[in-house]
Amino acid sequence: MPPYQSKQPFEDAAAATVANATRRQLFQRTGMGLGGFALTSLFQAEQNRAFGQEQTGRVLGTHHPARAKSVIYIHMVGAPSHLDLFDHKPVLQERSGQLCPDEFFNGKQLAFIREQPKLFGTPTDQAFQFQRCGESGAEISNLMPNLQSVADELCFIKTLHTDQFNHAPAQMFLLSGFERFGRPSIGSWVSYGIGSENKNLPDFVTLITGQVLGAGNSAWGSGFLPTVHQGIEFRSQGDPVLFLSNPEGMQPSDRRKVVDAVKDLNALRLDDVGDPEISTRISQYEMAYRMQTSVPELMNIDDETAEVHQMYGTKPGKTSFANNCLLARRLVERGVRFVQLFDQGWDHHGNIVNRLSAKTKEVDQPIAALIKDLKQRGMLDDTLVVWAAEFGRTPMAQASNGGGTPTKVGRDHHKEAFTIWMAGGGTKSGHTHGMTDELGYGIAEDGVHVHDLNATILHLLGIDHERLTFRYQGRQFRLTDVHGNVVNDIIS
């Protein structure tokens, strides 16, 4: 048998020559190649710098004309009972106290109910009565009389549904499109996509009343996006942002020298390794320096008129949901793209009659004031206000023992269908989308999944949810994963 003959004799011979060459012969024969290596290295460093810029989102933009310039996203942590606020069910009231249908219990995922429960209709006393409000005729509970006055600005979605029935996973699923830690929040995606109009304030700001929600800071985290896109938590008392103030004895000019020195060192490192997180570090040092001037002015609500304070119910220097609503208006007024308000205390498994009444008194006036204030200032048309929670509440009663005994009765978690609303930002005012069944358990028509909601919010901001992607671990990721459809019915 003849010996094996290579099909690439020239390439094999060349490889053998290089392999057997001395170092001096290698440099002599490949001098131009080494120059090419050096040039490639320079190009790669430039490419790394460009990569760092792209990964901070500053070269991205809208895909179509935007209806909204900014978002104020109000999240009621713990999930209020939509059935007692916005989704009036007379049949449920008539059948209150009856054992719930088998299909509401058998084989269903419920957080705490363990025995087949009884149906629980909205209480019939005057405080819980529903009123048809405004020209739209939207039904809103008397628990929220101030919101009733702005009913014609609201766009209700009564058939939102989710995949998760426990708080932390449902919160992450609503706000990041995924039920576990590690994905960017919607505010971070918006920051990555279109940034801010104010270079002295963050793109994405978070304001919290009460305890931090179960999902923790993943609810405003940047996940695998560069950390420049994570939400920055502002506080109503003390330093608005931790460690923002200069230490005692340090002058602004001293801080400027420190920032410049650190910036130069970071720039050298960026040129060397091209890590986009170094770009984040540089920009965040600069942002922190500028915020030392811009944030105290922003947080000082003393300069608001007495009429504004009366409308919101705000008290300067205090920590309150009302103050945060006013700060949200001030933030978007200054070009901040995404403002997220979290209000804790809506997890009413028991004593819902008293506890729901108490919570609505805290938020009703400032939320309605926010909508009125934005409209008076001509800002509601391009500011999208979202009122949401991680899920809804069951039409069945939950008592302290997990059964249906109506003693200090509450409602369990409910993922099958619940109500949220939006206002401004290109949504239809005075509009209701979808309908639940007569007992408020499931969807009767026009269901909207969480992915559909997020796709619609991005669409109103001029972003195609299928095109806003980030490559991570070998594939392109997006807020809506591989799902989501824009809900065109709610867009004006």
Coordinates of C-alpha atoms in Angstrom, one line a residue:
M1 CA 0.0 0.0 0.0
P2 CA 1.5 3.4 -1.0
P3 CA 2.2 5.7 1.9
Y4 CA -0.4 8.3 2.9
Q5 CA -0.1 11.5 0.8
S6 CA -1.3 14.7 2.4
K7 CA -3.9 16.7 0.4
Q8 CA -2.2 19.9 1.6
P9 CA 1.5 19.3 1.0
F10 CA 2.3 23.1 0.9
E11 CA 0.6 23.8 4.2
D12 CA 2.2 20.8 5.9
A13 CA 5.6 21.8 4.7
A14 CA 5.2 25.4 5.8
A15 CA 4.0 24.3 9.2
A16 CA 7.1 22.0 9.5
T17 CA 9.4 24.8 8.5
V18 CA 8.0 27.1 11.2
A19 CA 8.0 24.3 13.8
N20 CA 11.7 23.6 13.1
A21 CA 12.9 27.2 12.8
T22 CA 15.0 28.9 15.5
R23 CA 13.7 32.0 17.2
R24 CA 15.9 34.3 15.0
Q25 CA 14.7 32.5 11.8
L26 CA 11.1 32.9 13.0
F27 CA 11.4 36.7 13.5
Q28 CA 13.2 37.0 10.1
R29 CA 10.6 35.1 8.2
T30 CA 7.5 36.6 10.0
G31 CA 8.4 40.2 10.6
M32 CA 5.4 41.5 8.7
G33 CA 3.2 39.0 10.6
L34 CA 4.4 40.3 13.9
G35 CA 3.6 43.8 12.8
G36 CA 0.2 42.5 11.9
F37 CA -0.2 41.0 15.4
A38 CA 0.6 44.4 16.9
L39 CA -1.8 46.2 14.6
T40 CA -4.5 43.6 15.5
S41 CA -3.8 44.2 19.2
L42 CA -4.3 48.0 18.7
F43 CA -7.6 47.4 16.8
Q44 CA -8.7 45.0 19.6
A45 CA -8.1 47.6 22.3
E46 CA -10.2 50.1 20.3
Q47 CA -12.8 47.5 19.8
N48 CA -12.8 46.9 23.5
R49 CA -13.4 50.6 24.2
A50 CA -16.3 50.6 21.8
F51 CA -17.6 47.4 23.4
G52 CA -17.5 49.2 26.8
Q53 CA -19.5 52.1 25.4
E54 CA -22.0 49.9 23.7
Q55 CA -22.5 47.8 26.8
T56 CA -23.4 50.9 28.9
G57 CA -26.3 51.4 26.4
R58 CA -25.2 54.9 25.3
V59 CA -25.2 54.0 21.6
L60 CA -28.7 52.4 21.6
G61 CA -32.0 54.2 21.0
T62 CA -35.6 53.9 20.2
H63 CA -36.9 51.6 17.4
H64 CA -40.0 53.6 16.6
P65 CA -41.6 56.9 17.7
A66 CA -42.1 56.9 21.5
R67 CA -45.4 57.8 23.2
A68 CA -43.8 58.1 26.6
K69 CA -40.6 59.7 27.7
S70 CA -40.5 58.3 31.2
V71 CA -42.2 55.9 33.5
I72 CA -43.4 56.1 37.1
Y73 CA -43.9 52.5 38.2
I74 CA -45.9 52.1 41.5
H75 CA -45.6 48.7 43.0
M76 CA -47.9 47.7 45.9
V77 CA -45.7 45.2 47.7
G78 CA -47.7 42.2 48.9
A79 CA -50.5 42.5 46.4
P80 CA -53.8 44.3 47.3
S81 CA -57.2 42.8 46.7
H82 CA -58.2 43.9 43.2
L83 CA -61.6 42.4 43.9
D84 CA -62.3 44.9 46.7
L85 CA -60.8 47.9 44.7
F86 CA -61.4 47.6 41.0
D87 CA -63.1 44.4 39.9
H88 CA -66.7 44.6 41.2
K89 CA -68.4 41.1 41.3
P90 CA -72.1 41.3 42.4
V91 CA -72.5 37.5 41.9
L92 CA -69.5 36.9 44.2
Q93 CA -71.3 39.1 46.8
E94 CA -74.5 37.1 46.4
R95 CA -72.7 33.8 46.9
S96 CA -70.4 34.9 49.7
G97 CA -70.2 32.2 52.3
Q98 CA -70.9 29.3 50.0
L99 CA -68.3 26.6 49.5
C100 CA -66.2 27.5 46.5
P101 CA -66.5 25.4 43.3
D102 CA -64.3 22.3 43.2
E103 CA -62.4 23.7 40.2
F104 CA -61.2 26.6 42.3
F105 CA -59.5 24.3 44.7
N106 CA -58.8 20.8 43.5
G107 CA -55.3 20.6 41.9
K108 CA -54.7 24.4 42.2
Q109 CA -51.6 26.1 43.6
L110 CA -52.6 28.1 46.7
A111 CA -50.1 29.7 49.0
F112 CA -51.8 29.1 52.4
I113 CA -55.3 27.7 52.0
R114 CA -55.3 24.0 52.8
E115 CA -59.0 23.2 53.1
Q116 CA -61.6 23.9 50.5
P117 CA -62.6 27.4 51.3
K118 CA -65.8 29.5 51.1
L119 CA -66.4 32.3 48.6
F120 CA -65.9 35.8 50.0
G121 CA -67.6 38.8 48.4
T122 CA -66.7 42.4 49.0
P123 CA -68.2 43.7 52.2
T124 CA -71.5 45.5 51.7
D125 CA -70.9 48.5 54.1
Q126 CA -70.6 51.9 52.5
A127 CA -66.8 52.2 52.7
F128 CA -66.4 49.2 50.3
Q129 CA -69.2 50.1 47.9
F130 CA -68.3 50.6 44.2
Q131 CA -69.1 53.7 42.3
R132 CA -69.2 54.3 38.5
C133 CA -66.9 57.2 38.0
G134 CA -66.4 59.9 35.4
E135 CA -67.6 59.7 31.8
S136 CA -65.9 56.3 31.4
G137 CA -68.1 54.7 34.1
A138 CA -65.1 52.8 35.6
E139 CA -66.1 51.1 38.8
I140 CA -63.8 52.0 41.7
S141 CA -64.3 51.3 45.4
N142 CA -65.1 54.0 47.8
L143 CA -61.9 53.0 49.6
M144 CA -60.2 55.1 47.0
P145 CA -62.3 58.3 46.6
N146 CA -59.5 60.5 45.3
L147 CA -58.7 58.0 42.6
Q148 CA -62.4 58.0 41.7
S149 CA -61.9 61.7 40.7
V150 CA -59.3 60.8 38.1
A151 CA -61.0 57.7 36.7
D152 CA -61.2 59.1 33.2
E153 CA -57.4 59.3 33.1
L154 CA -57.0 55.6 33.9
C155 CA -56.6 52.6 31.6
F156 CA -57.5 49.3 33.4
I157 CA -56.2 45.9 32.6
K158 CA -58.4 43.5 34.5
T159 CA -57.0 40.2 33.2
L160 CA -53.3 40.3 34.0
H161 CA -52.0 36.9 34.9
T162 CA -48.6 35.5 36.0
D163 CA -46.8 32.2 36.4
Q164 CA -45.8 32.6 40.1
F165 CA -47.9 32.5 43.2
N166 CA -45.3 33.3 45.9
H167 CA -44.2 36.9 46.6
A168 CA -40.5 37.0 45.8
P169 CA -40.6 34.8 42.6
A170 CA -43.7 36.7 41.4
Q171 CA -42.1 40.1 42.1
M172 CA -39.0 39.0 40.1
F173 CA -41.1 37.6 37.3
L174 CA -43.2 40.8 37.0
L175 CA -40.2 43.1 37.1
S176 CA -37.5 41.1 35.3
G177 CA -39.4 38.5 33.3
F178 CA -37.8 35.6 35.2
E179 CA -38.7 34.1 38.6
R180 CA -35.1 33.7 39.9
F181 CA -32.3 36.0 40.7
G182 CA -29.9 37.2 38.0
R183 CA -31.9 38.9 35.3
P184 CA -32.1 42.7 34.7
S185 CA -35.1 44.5 36.0
I186 CA -37.3 46.4 33.6
G187 CA -35.9 49.7 34.7
S188 CA -32.4 48.5 34.0
W189 CA -33.5 47.4 30.5
V190 CA -34.9 50.8 29.9
S191 CA -31.7 52.5 31.1
Y192 CA -29.7 50.2 28.8
G193 CA -31.9 50.9 25.9
I194 CA -32.5 54.7 26.0
G195 CA -30.7 56.1 29.0
S196 CA -31.6 59.4 30.6
E197 CA -32.1 63.0 29.6
N198 CA -30.3 64.3 32.7
K199 CA -26.6 63.5 33.0
N200 CA -26.6 64.8 36.6
L201 CA -29.0 62.2 37.8
P202 CA -29.3 58.4 37.4
D203 CA -31.4 56.9 34.6
F204 CA -33.3 54.7 37.1
V205 CA -34.3 55.7 40.6
T206 CA -36.0 53.6 43.3
L207 CA -38.0 55.0 46.3
I208 CA -39.2 52.7 49.0
T209 CA -41.7 53.1 51.9
G210 CA -41.8 50.3 54.5
Q211 CA -39.6 47.2 54.4
V212 CA -37.8 46.1 51.2
L213 CA -39.8 43.6 49.2
G214 CA -39.1 39.9 49.3
A215 CA -37.2 40.0 45.9
G216 CA -34.8 42.4 47.5
N217 CA -32.7 44.6 45.3
S218 CA -33.0 42.2 42.4
A219 CA -36.3 44.2 41.8
W220 CA -34.2 47.1 40.6
G221 CA -31.0 45.2 39.9
S222 CA -29.1 45.2 36.6
G223 CA -28.5 41.4 36.5
F224 CA -26.0 40.6 33.7
L225 CA -26.2 44.1 32.3
P226 CA -23.4 46.5 33.3
T227 CA -24.1 47.8 36.8
V228 CA -24.4 51.4 35.5
H229 CA -27.9 50.4 34.7
Q230 CA -29.1 49.3 38.1
G231 CA -31.6 51.4 40.0
I232 CA -30.3 53.8 42.6
E233 CA -32.2 53.9 45.8
F234 CA -33.0 57.4 47.1
R235 CA -33.9 57.9 50.7
S236 CA -36.3 60.6 52.1
Q237 CA -34.3 61.2 55.3
G238 CA -30.5 61.6 55.9
D239 CA -28.2 61.3 52.9
P240 CA -30.5 60.7 49.9
V241 CA -27.9 58.3 48.6
L242 CA -25.6 56.5 51.0
F243 CA -22.1 58.0 51.2
L244 CA -22.9 60.7 48.7
S245 CA -21.9 63.6 51.0
N246 CA -18.2 64.5 51.4
P247 CA -16.6 63.4 54.7
E248 CA -16.2 66.1 57.3
G249 CA -13.3 68.4 56.4
M250 CA -13.2 67.5 52.6
Q251 CA -14.0 70.3 50.2
P252 CA -15.6 69.8 46.7
S253 CA -12.2 70.7 45.1
D254 CA -10.5 67.9 47.1
R255 CA -13.2 65.4 46.0
R256 CA -12.7 66.6 42.3
K257 CA -9.0 65.8 42.5
V258 CA -9.7 62.3 43.9
V259 CA -12.3 61.6 41.2
D260 CA -9.9 62.8 38.5
A261 CA -7.0 60.6 39.8
V262 CA -9.2 57.5 40.0
K263 CA -10.6 58.2 36.6
D264 CA -7.1 58.3 35.0
L265 CA -6.1 55.0 36.7
N266 CA -9.4 53.4 35.6
A267 CA -8.9 54.7 32.0
L268 CA -5.4 53.1 31.9
R269 CA -6.9 49.8 33.1
L270 CA -9.8 50.0 30.6
D271 CA -7.3 50.4 27.7
D272 CA -5.4 47.4 29.0
V273 CA -8.2 44.9 29.5
G274 CA -11.4 46.4 27.9
D275 CA -13.7 45.3 30.7
P276 CA -17.0 47.2 30.4
E277 CA -17.4 47.2 34.2
I278 CA -14.5 49.6 34.3
S279 CA -16.5 52.0 32.0
T280 CA -19.3 51.6 34.6
R281 CA -16.9 52.5 37.4
I282 CA -15.6 55.6 35.6
S283 CA -19.1 56.9 34.8
Q284 CA -20.4 56.1 38.3
Y285 CA -17.6 58.1 40.0
E286 CA -18.5 61.0 37.7
M287 CA -22.2 60.6 38.4
A288 CA -21.7 60.6 42.1
Y289 CA -19.7 63.8 42.0
R290 CA -22.4 65.6 39.9
M291 CA -25.1 64.2 42.2
Q292 CA -23.6 65.9 45.2
T293 CA -25.1 69.1 43.7
S294 CA -28.1 67.9 41.9
V295 CA -29.6 65.5 44.4
P296 CA -29.9 67.8 47.5
E297 CA -31.7 70.3 45.3
L298 CA -34.0 67.5 44.0
M299 CA -34.8 66.1 47.4
N300 CA -35.6 69.5 48.9
I301 CA -39.4 69.7 48.5
D302 CA -39.7 72.8 50.7
D303 CA -39.7 74.9 47.6
E304 CA -43.0 73.4 46.4
T305 CA -46.1 75.5 46.9
A306 CA -48.5 75.1 49.8
E307 CA -51.1 74.0 47.3
V308 CA -48.9 71.2 46.1
H309 CA -48.2 69.9 49.6
Q310 CA -51.9 70.1 50.4
M311 CA -52.8 68.2 47.3
Y312 CA -50.3 65.3 47.9
G313 CA -50.5 65.4 51.7
T314 CA -46.7 65.7 51.9
K315 CA -44.6 66.7 54.9
P316 CA -41.1 67.9 54.1
G317 CA -38.4 66.0 56.0
K318 CA -40.6 63.0 56.6
T319 CA -40.5 59.5 55.1
S320 CA -43.8 58.8 53.5
F321 CA -45.4 57.4 50.3
A322 CA -46.9 60.9 49.7
N323 CA -43.4 62.4 49.7
N324 CA -42.2 59.7 47.3
C325 CA -45.0 60.4 44.9
L326 CA -44.0 64.1 44.8
L327 CA -40.3 63.2 44.4
A328 CA -41.3 60.9 41.5
R329 CA -42.8 63.9 39.7
R330 CA -39.7 66.0 40.4
L331 CA -37.5 63.2 39.1
V332 CA -39.2 62.8 35.8
E333 CA -39.5 66.6 35.5
R334 CA -35.7 66.6 35.5
G335 CA -35.3 63.9 32.9
V336 CA -35.0 60.7 34.9
R337 CA -36.2 57.9 32.7
F338 CA -37.6 55.3 35.1
V339 CA -38.8 55.9 38.7
Q340 CA -40.0 53.0 40.7
L341 CA -42.0 53.4 43.9
F342 CA -42.4 50.4 46.3
D343 CA -45.0 50.6 49.1
Q344 CA -44.9 47.7 51.5
G345 CA -47.8 46.3 53.6
W346 CA -50.4 44.9 51.2
D347 CA -50.2 41.2 52.1
H348 CA -53.6 40.8 53.7
H349 CA -54.1 37.1 54.5
G350 CA -56.2 38.1 57.5
N351 CA -58.3 41.0 58.8
I352 CA -58.6 42.4 55.3
V353 CA -61.5 44.7 56.0
N354 CA -59.5 46.8 58.5
R355 CA -56.0 46.4 56.9
L356 CA -57.1 47.2 53.4
S357 CA -58.9 50.3 54.5
A358 CA -55.9 51.6 56.4
K359 CA -53.5 51.1 53.5
T360 CA -55.7 52.7 50.9
K361 CA -55.9 55.8 53.1
E362 CA -52.1 56.1 52.9
V363 CA -51.9 55.9 49.1
D364 CA -55.2 57.1 47.6
Q365 CA -54.6 60.9 47.9
P366 CA -50.9 61.0 46.8
I367 CA -51.5 58.7 43.7
A368 CA -54.5 60.8 42.6
A369 CA -52.5 64.0 43.2
L370 CA -49.6 62.7 41.1
I371 CA -51.9 62.1 38.2
K372 CA -53.5 65.6 38.6
D373 CA -50.1 67.2 39.0
L374 CA -48.6 65.6 35.9
K375 CA -51.7 66.6 33.9
Q376 CA -51.7 70.2 35.1
R377 CA -48.0 70.5 34.2
G378 CA -48.5 69.0 30.7
M379 CA -46.4 66.0 31.6
L380 CA -49.0 63.2 31.7
D381 CA -49.1 62.8 27.9
D382 CA -45.5 61.6 27.9
T383 CA -45.2 60.2 31.4
L384 CA -46.5 56.6 31.8
V385 CA -47.8 55.9 35.3
V386 CA -48.2 52.2 36.1
W387 CA -49.9 50.8 39.2
A388 CA -49.3 47.1 39.7
A389 CA -48.5 44.3 42.1
E390 CA -47.0 40.8 41.8
F391 CA -50.4 39.1 41.7
G392 CA -54.0 39.5 42.9
R393 CA -56.1 38.0 45.7
T394 CA -58.5 35.0 45.7
P395 CA -62.3 35.3 45.6
M396 CA -62.2 32.7 48.4
A397 CA -61.8 33.5 52.0
Q398 CA -58.7 32.7 54.0
A399 CA -58.8 32.5 57.8
S400 CA -55.9 32.2 60.2
N401 CA -56.3 28.4 60.2
G402 CA -56.0 28.1 56.4
G403 CA -59.7 27.2 56.0
G404 CA -62.6 29.4 55.1
T405 CA -64.0 30.3 58.5
P406 CA -64.9 34.0 58.3
T407 CA -63.0 35.1 61.4
K408 CA -60.7 38.1 60.6
V409 CA -61.0 36.9 57.1
G410 CA -58.4 37.6 54.4
R411 CA -57.6 36.6 50.9
D412 CA -54.8 34.3 49.6
H413 CA -52.4 34.8 46.7
H414 CA -54.0 34.6 43.2
K415 CA -52.1 34.4 39.9
E416 CA -54.9 33.5 37.5
A417 CA -56.3 37.0 36.9
F418 CA -55.9 40.4 38.6
T419 CA -56.2 44.1 37.9
I420 CA -53.6 46.7 37.3
W421 CA -54.0 50.2 35.7
M422 CA -51.9 52.6 33.7
A423 CA -52.3 56.4 33.0
G424 CA -50.8 58.7 30.5
G425 CA -47.8 57.9 28.2
G426 CA -49.9 57.0 25.2
T427 CA -52.4 54.7 26.9
K428 CA -56.2 55.0 26.3
S429 CA -57.7 57.1 29.0
G430 CA -61.0 56.0 30.5
H431 CA -60.5 52.5 29.0
T432 CA -60.9 49.0 30.4
H433 CA -59.3 46.0 28.8
G434 CA -60.4 42.4 29.5
M435 CA -62.9 40.8 31.8
T436 CA -62.8 38.1 34.5
D437 CA -65.6 35.6 35.1
E438 CA -68.6 36.4 37.4
L439 CA -66.7 35.2 40.5
G440 CA -63.5 37.0 39.7
Y441 CA -61.4 33.8 39.5
G442 CA -60.4 33.4 35.9
I443 CA -60.2 35.2 32.6
A444 CA -63.4 35.5 30.6
E445 CA -61.9 37.5 27.7
D446 CA -58.7 39.3 26.6
G447 CA -56.1 37.9 28.9
V448 CA -52.8 39.7 29.3
H449 CA -49.7 37.9 30.5
V450 CA -46.9 39.6 32.4
H451 CA -44.6 39.3 29.3
D452 CA -47.3 41.2 27.3
L453 CA -47.4 43.9 29.9
N454 CA -43.7 44.4 29.7
A455 CA -43.7 44.3 26.0
T456 CA -46.3 47.1 26.0
I457 CA -44.4 49.3 28.4
L458 CA -41.3 49.1 26.3
H459 CA -43.4 49.7 23.1
L460 CA -44.8 52.9 24.6
L461 CA -41.2 54.0 25.3
G462 CA -40.4 53.5 21.6
I463 CA -38.6 50.1 22.2
D464 CA -39.3 46.9 20.3
H465 CA -39.1 44.3 23.0
E466 CA -37.8 41.7 20.5
R467 CA -34.9 43.9 19.5
L468 CA -33.7 45.1 22.9
T469 CA -31.3 42.3 23.6
F470 CA -28.0 41.6 25.4
R471 CA -25.7 38.8 24.6
Y472 CA -24.8 36.8 27.7
Q473 CA -23.5 33.2 28.1
G474 CA -23.6 32.5 24.4
R475 CA -27.1 33.8 23.6
Q476 CA -29.2 36.9 23.3
F477 CA -31.4 37.7 26.2
R478 CA -34.3 40.1 26.5
L479 CA -36.8 41.2 29.1
T480 CA -39.7 39.2 27.6
D481 CA -37.5 36.0 27.0
V482 CA -39.1 34.4 23.9
H483 CA -42.6 35.6 24.7
G484 CA -44.7 38.7 24.8
N485 CA -47.1 40.6 22.6
V486 CA -47.9 44.3 22.6
V487 CA -51.4 45.0 23.9
N488 CA -52.5 47.4 21.1
D489 CA -56.0 47.7 22.5
I490 CA -54.8 49.9 25.4
I491 CA -52.7 52.3 23.2
S492 CA -54.4 55.5 22.1

